[in-house]
CSV table of C-alpha atoms in Angstrom, one decimal:
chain,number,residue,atom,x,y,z
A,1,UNK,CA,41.1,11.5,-6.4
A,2,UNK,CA,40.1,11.5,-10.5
A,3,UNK,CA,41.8,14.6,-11.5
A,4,UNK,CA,40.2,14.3,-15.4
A,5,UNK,CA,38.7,17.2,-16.9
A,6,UNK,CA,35.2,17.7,-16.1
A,7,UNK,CA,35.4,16.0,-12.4
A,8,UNK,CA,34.3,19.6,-10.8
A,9,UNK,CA,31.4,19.4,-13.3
A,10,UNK,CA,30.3,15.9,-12.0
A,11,UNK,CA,30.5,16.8,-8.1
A,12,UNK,CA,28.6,19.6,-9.1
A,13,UNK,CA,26.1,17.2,-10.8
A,14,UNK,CA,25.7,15.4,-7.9
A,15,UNK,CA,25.2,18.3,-5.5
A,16,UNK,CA,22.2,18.6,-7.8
A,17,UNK,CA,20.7,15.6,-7.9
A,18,UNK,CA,21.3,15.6,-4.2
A,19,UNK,CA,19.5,19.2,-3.4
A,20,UNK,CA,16.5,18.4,-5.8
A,21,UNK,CA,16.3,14.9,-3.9
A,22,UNK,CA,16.1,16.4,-0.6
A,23,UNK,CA,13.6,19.0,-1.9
A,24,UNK,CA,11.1,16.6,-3.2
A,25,UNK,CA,11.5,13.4,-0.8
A,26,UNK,CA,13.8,13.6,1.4
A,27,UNK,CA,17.6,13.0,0.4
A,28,UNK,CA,18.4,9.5,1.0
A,29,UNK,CA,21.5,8.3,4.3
A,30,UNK,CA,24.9,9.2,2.5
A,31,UNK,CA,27.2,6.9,0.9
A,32,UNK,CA,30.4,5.7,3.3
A,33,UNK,CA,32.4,7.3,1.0
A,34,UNK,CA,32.4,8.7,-2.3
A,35,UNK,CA,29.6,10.8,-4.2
A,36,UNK,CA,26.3,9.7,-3.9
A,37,UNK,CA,24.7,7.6,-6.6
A,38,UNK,CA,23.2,9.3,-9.9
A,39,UNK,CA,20.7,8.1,-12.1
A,40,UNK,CA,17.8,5.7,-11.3
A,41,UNK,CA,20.2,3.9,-9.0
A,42,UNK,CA,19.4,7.6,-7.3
A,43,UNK,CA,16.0,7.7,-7.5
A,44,UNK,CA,13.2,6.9,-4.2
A,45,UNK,CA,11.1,3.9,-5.3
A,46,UNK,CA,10.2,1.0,-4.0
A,47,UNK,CA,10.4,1.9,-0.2
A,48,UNK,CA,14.5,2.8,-1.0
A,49,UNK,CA,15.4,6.3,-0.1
A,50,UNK,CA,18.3,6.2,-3.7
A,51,UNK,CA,21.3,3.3,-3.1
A,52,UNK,CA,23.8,3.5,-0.3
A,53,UNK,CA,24.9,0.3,0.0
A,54,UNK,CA,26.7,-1.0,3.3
A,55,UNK,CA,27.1,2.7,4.7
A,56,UNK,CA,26.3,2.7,8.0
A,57,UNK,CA,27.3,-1.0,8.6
A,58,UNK,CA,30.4,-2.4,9.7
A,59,UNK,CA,33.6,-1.8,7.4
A,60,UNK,CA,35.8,-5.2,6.6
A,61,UNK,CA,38.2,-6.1,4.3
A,62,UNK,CA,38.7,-9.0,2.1
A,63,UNK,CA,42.2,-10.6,1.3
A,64,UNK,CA,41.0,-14.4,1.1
A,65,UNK,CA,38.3,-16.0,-1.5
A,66,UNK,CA,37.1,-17.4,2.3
A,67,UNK,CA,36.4,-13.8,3.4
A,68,UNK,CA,34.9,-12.4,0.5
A,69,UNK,CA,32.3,-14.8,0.1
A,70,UNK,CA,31.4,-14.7,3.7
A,71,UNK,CA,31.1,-11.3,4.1
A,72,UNK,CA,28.7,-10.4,0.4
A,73,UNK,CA,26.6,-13.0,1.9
A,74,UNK,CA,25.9,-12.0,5.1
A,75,UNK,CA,22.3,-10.2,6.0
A,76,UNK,CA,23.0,-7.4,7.6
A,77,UNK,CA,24.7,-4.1,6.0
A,78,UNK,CA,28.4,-4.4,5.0
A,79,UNK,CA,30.9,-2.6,3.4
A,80,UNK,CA,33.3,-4.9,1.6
A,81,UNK,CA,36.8,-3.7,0.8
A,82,UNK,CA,39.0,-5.5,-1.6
A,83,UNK,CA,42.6,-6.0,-1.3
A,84,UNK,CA,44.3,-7.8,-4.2
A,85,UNK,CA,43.7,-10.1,-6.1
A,86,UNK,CA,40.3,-12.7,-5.1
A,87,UNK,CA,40.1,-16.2,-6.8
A,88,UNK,CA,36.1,-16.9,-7.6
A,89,UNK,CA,35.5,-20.9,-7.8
A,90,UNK,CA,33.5,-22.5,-10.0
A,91,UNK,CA,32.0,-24.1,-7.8
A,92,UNK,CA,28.2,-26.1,-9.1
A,93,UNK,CA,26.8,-22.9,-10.1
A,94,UNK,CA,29.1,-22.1,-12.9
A,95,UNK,CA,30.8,-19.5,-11.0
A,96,UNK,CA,28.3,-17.4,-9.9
A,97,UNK,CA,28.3,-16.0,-6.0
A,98,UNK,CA,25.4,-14.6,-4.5
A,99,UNK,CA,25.2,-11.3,-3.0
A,100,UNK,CA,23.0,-9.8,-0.1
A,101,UNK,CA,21.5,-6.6,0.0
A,102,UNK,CA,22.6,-3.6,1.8
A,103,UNK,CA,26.3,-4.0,0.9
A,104,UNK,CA,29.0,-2.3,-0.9
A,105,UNK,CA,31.9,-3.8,-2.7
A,106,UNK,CA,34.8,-1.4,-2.9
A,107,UNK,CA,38.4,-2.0,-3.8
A,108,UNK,CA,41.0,-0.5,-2.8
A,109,UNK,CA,43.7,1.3,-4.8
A,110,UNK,CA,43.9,0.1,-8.2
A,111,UNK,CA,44.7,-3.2,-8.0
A,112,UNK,CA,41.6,-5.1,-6.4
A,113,UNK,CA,40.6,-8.1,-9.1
A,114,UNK,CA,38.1,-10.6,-9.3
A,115,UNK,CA,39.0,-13.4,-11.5
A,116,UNK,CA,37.3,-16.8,-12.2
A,117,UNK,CA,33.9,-16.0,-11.4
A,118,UNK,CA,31.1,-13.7,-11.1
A,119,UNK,CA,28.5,-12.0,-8.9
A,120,UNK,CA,24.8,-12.8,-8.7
A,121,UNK,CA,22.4,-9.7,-7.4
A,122,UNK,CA,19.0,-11.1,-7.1
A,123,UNK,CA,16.8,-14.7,-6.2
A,124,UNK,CA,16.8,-17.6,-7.3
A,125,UNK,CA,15.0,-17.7,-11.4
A,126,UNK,CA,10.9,-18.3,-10.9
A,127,UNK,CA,9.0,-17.7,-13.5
A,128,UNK,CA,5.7,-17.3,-11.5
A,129,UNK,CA,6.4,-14.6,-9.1
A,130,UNK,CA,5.7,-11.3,-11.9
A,131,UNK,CA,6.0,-8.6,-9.2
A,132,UNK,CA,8.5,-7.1,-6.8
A,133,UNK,CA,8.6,-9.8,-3.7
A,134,UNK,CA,9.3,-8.4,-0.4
A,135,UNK,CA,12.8,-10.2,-0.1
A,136,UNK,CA,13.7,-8.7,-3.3
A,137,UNK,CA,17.8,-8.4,-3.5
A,138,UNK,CA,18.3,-4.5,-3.2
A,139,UNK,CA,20.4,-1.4,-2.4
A,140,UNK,CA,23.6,-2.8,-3.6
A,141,UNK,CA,27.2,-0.8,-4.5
A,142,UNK,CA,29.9,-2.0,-6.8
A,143,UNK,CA,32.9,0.3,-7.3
A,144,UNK,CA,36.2,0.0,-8.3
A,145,UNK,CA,36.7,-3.8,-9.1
A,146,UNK,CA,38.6,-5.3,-12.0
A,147,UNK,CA,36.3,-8.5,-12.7
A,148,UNK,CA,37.6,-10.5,-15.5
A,149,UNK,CA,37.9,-14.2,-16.5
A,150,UNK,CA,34.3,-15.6,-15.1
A,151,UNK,CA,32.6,-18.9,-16.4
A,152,UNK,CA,29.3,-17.1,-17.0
A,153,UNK,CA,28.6,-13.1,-16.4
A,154,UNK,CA,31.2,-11.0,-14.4
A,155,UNK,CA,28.0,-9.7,-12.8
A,156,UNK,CA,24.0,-10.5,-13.4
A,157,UNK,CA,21.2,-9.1,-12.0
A,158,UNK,CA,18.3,-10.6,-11.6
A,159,UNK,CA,14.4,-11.2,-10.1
A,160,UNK,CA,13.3,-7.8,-9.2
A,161,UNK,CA,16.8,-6.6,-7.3
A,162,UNK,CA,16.5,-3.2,-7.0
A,163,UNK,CA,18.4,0.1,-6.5
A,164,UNK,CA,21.8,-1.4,-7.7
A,165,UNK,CA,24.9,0.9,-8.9
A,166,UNK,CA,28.1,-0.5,-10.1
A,167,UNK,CA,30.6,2.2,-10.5
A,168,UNK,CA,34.0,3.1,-12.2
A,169,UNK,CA,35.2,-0.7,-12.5
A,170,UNK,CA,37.1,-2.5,-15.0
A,171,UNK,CA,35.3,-5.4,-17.0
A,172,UNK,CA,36.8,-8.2,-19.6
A,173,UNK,CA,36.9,-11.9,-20.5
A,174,UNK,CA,33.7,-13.4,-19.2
A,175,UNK,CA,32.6,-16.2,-20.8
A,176,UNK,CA,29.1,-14.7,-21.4
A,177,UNK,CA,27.7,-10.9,-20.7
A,178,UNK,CA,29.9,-8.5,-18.5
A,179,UNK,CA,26.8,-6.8,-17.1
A,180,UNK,CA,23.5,-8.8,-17.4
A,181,UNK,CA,20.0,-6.9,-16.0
A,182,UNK,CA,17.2,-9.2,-16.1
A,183,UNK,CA,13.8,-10.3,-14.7
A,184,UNK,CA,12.1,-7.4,-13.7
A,185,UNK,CA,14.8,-5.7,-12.1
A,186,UNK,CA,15.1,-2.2,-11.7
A,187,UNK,CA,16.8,1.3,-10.6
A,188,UNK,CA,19.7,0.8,-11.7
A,189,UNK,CA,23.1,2.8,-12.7
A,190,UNK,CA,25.9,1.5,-14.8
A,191,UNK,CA,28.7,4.4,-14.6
A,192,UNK,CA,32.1,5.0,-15.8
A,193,UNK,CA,32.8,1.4,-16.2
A,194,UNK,CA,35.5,0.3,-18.9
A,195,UNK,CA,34.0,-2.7,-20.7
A,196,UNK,CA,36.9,-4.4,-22.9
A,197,UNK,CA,38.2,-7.5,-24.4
A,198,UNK,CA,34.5,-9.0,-24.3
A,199,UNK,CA,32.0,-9.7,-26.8
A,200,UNK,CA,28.2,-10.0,-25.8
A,201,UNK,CA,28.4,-6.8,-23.2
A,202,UNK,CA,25.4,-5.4,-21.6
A,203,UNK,CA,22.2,-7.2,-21.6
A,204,UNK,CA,18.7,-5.3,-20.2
A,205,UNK,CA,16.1,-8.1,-20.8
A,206,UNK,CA,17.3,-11.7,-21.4
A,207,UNK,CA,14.0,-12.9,-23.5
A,208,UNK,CA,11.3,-11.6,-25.8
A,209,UNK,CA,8.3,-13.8,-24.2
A,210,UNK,CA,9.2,-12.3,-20.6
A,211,UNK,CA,7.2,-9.0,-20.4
A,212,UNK,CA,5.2,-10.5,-17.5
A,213,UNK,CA,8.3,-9.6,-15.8
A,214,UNK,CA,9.8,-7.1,-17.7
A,215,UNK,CA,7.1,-4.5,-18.8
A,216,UNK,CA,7.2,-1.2,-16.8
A,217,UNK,CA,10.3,-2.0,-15.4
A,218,UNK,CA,14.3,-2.0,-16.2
A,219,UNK,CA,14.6,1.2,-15.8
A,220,UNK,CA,18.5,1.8,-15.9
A,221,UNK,CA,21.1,4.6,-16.4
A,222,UNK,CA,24.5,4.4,-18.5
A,223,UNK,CA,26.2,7.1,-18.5
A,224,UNK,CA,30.3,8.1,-19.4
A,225,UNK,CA,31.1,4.4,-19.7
A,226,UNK,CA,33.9,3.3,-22.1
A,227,UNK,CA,33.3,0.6,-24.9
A,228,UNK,CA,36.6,0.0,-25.7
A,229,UNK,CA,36.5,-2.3,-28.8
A,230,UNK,CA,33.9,-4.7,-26.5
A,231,UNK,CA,32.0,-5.6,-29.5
A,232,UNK,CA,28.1,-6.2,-28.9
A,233,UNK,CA,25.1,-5.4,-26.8
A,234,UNK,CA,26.5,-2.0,-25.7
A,235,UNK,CA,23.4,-2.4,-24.4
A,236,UNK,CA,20.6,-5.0,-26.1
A,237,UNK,CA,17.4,-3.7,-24.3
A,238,UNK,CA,13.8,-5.3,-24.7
A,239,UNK,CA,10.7,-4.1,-22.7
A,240,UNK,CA,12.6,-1.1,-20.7
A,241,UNK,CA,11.5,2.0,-20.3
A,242,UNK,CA,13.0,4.6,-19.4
A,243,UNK,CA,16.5,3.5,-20.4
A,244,UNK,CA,18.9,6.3,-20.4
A,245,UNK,CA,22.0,5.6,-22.4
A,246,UNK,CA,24.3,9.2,-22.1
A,247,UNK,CA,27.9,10.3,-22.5
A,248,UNK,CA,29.0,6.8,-23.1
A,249,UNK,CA,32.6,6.9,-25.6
A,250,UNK,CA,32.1,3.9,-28.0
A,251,UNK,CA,35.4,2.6,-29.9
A,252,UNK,CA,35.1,0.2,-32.8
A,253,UNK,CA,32.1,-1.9,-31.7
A,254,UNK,CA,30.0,-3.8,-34.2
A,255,UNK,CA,26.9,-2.3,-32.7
A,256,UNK,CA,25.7,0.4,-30.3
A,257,UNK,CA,22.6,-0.1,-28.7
A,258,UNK,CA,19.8,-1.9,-29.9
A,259,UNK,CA,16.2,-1.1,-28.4
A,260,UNK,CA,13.8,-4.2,-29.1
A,261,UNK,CA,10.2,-5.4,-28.0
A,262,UNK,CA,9.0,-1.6,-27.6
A,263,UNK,CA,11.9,-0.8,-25.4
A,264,UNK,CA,12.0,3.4,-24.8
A,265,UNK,CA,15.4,4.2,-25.4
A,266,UNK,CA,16.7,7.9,-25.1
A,267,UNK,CA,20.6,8.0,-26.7
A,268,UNK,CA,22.2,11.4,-25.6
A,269,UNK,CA,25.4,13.1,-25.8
A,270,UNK,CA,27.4,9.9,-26.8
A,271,UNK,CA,30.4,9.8,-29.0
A,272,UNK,CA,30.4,6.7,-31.7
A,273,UNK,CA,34.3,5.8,-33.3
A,274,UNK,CA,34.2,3.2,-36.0
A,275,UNK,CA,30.6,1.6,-34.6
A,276,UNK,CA,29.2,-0.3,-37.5
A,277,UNK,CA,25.6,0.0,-36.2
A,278,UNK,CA,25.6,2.9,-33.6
A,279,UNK,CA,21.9,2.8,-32.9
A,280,UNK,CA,18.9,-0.1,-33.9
A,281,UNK,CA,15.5,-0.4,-33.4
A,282,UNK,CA,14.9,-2.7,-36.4
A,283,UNK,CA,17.2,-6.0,-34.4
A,284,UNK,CA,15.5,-8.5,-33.5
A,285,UNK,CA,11.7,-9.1,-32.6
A,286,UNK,CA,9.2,-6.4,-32.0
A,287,UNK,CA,10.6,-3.3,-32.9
A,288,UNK,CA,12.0,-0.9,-29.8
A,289,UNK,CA,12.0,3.1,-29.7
A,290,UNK,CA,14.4,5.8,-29.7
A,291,UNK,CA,15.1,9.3,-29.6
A,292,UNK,CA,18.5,10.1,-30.5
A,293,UNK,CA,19.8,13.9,-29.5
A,294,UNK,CA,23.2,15.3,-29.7
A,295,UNK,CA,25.5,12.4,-30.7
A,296,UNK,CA,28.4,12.4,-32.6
A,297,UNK,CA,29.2,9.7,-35.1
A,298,UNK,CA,32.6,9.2,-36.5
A,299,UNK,CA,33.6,6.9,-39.4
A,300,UNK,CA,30.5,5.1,-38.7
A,301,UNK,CA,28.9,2.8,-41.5
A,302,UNK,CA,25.1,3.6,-40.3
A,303,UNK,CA,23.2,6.6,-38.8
A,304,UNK,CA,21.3,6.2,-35.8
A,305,UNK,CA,17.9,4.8,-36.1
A,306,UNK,CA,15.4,6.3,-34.3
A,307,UNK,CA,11.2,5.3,-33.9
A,308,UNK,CA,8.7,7.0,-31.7
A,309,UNK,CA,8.9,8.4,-28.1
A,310,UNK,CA,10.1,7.7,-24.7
A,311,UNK,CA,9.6,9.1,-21.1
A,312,UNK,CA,11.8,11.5,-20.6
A,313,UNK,CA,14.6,10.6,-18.1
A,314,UNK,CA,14.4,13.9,-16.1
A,315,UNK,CA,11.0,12.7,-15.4
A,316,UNK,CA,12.8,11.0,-12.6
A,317,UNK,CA,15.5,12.7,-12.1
A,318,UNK,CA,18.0,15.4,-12.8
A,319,UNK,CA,21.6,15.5,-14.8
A,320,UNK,CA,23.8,18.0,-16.7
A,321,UNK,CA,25.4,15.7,-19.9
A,322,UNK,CA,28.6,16.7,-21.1
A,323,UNK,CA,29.2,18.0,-24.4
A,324,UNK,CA,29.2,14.5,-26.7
A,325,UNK,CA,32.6,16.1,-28.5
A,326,UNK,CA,34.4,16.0,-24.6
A,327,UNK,CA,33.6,12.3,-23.9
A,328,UNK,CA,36.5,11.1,-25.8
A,329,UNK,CA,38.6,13.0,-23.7
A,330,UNK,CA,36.7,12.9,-20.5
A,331,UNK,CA,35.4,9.5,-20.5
A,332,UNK,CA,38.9,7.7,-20.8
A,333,UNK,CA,40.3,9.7,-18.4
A,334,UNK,CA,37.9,9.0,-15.9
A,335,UNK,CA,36.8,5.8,-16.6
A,336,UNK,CA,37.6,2.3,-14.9
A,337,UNK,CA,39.8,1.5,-11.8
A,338,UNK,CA,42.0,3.7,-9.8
A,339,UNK,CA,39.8,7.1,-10.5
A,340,UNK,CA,37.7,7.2,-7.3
């Protein structure tokens, strides 16, 4: 149980987004444990009542790389629990491992790792398909995993997946980003993750000449995650809009977010520490937008820049942001493995 300060303030939050839910559409099935997913990982779209994951499926637990990898891939609903320590090979895919919607995977305690590999959400890369296909890779949970060490991306998300949350986990040493969202993916959280020892981070939109894929979608949520000293694309975002970066605690990072080919941006309540560039829209190709509100930039070299407007994110869904001068206390605190 996280006992950090503002923890009654988040269940609260929830019970929010949960009542208003249920008063417009209908709340979507309940998680198999835990709160229920915030966000646009929350949101009804797509013909997915918010993201559950497994619940409601069959609950199994994973000790052996064997196990694992049978049970993310399996079709029906799952929850996967993670015990120790699981060994990803390379394999011929650089060591990426596909997973199947309708699943959750959950460590348990505070020592479940994945090391050596990473996860792939989402089809196989085709440049011709430009809108949601039915198959699409969706309703998927990821929640209290240490994922480090992986030939590629710890996790990548990709062709249209959908209604994806990946929760209070620990991320380091991948060989490329630790959380890639690409390819007109979309409804996705990214919450109270620690992000550390790893350079290109968070990537939302992989290329400037894919908006056939991209525009109108990418709609993700990152809220009170903790950039310890990872250094870059915290996130880099082209095309996106809405993209709701809030309460996020940002320690000595070479750059912020950067919001490119007319990405919509909103940067709330966050709290920069030694973050050479805390906000860009001048990076790299079209210029992005962004509206910057109630951040709190210390020993920083450069203000925010900001450029036109965005869609508001509470015109999908609700949220009460901390105060941007409590992240550095509540973010740490809470943030990572071991706090759910």
């Amino acid at each position: 149980m996280r006992t950090h300060v503002g923890y009654e303030r988040a269940l609260a939050r929830v019970a929010v987004v949960v009542a208003l839910v249920a008063t417009a559409v209908g709340a979507p099935p309940a998680m198999a444990a835990g709160p229920a997913a915030d966000g646009f990982a929350g949101v009804t779209a797509l013909g997915q009542g918010g993201t559950t994951g497994g619940a409601g499926g069959a609950v199994v637990t994973a000790t052996t790389t064997a196990q694992f990898l049978d049970y993310i891939a399996r079709p029906e609903p799952l929850v996967v629990q993670v015990r120790g320590t699981i060994v990803l090979p390379t394999g011929t895919r650089d060591g990426m491992h596909d997973v199947a919607s309708d699943k959750t995977i959950a460590g348990l305690g505070g020592d479940a790792r994945l090391v050596g590999g990473g996860l792939n959400i989402g089809l196989p890369v085709d440049d011709d398909v430009i809108s949601p296909p039915a198959n699409a890779v969706h309703n998927v949970i990821i929640r209290n995993l240490s994922i480090t060490g992986a030939t590629d991306d710890l996790i990548n998300v990709q062709m249209f997946s959908h209604h994806i949350w990946i929760d209070h986990n620990d991320f380091s040493d991948g060989d490329d980003g630790a959380v890639d969202i690409k390819r007109g993916s979309d409804f996705i959280t990214v919450s109270w993750n620690r992000f550390h020892d790893h350079d290109k981070t968070l990537l939302l939109g992989h290329d400037d000449d894919n908006a056939a894929q991209d525009a109108g979608r990418l709609r993700v949520t990152y809220h009170h995650n903790y950039f310890d000293g990872s250094d870059q694309r915290n996130p880099r975002v082209r095309f996106g809009e809405s993209v709701h970066v809030y309460n996020n605690y940002y320690r000595d990072n070479s750059y912020g977010v950067a919001s490119a080919m007319n990405a919509g941006v909103v940067l709330e309540g966050n709290y920069f520490f030694s973050v050479n560039n805390p906000g860009r829209v001048d990076f790299s190709g079209d210029l992005g937008r962004m509206v910057a509100r109630d951040n709190v930039l210390v020993e920083c070299n450069h203000e925010i820049e900001v450029r036109g407007s965005v869609v508001e994110p509470r015109t999908y869904y609700a949220y009460t942001p901390h105060r941007a001068v409590e992240v550095p206390t509540v973010v740490p605190a809470g943030a990572g493995v071991g706090r759910v």
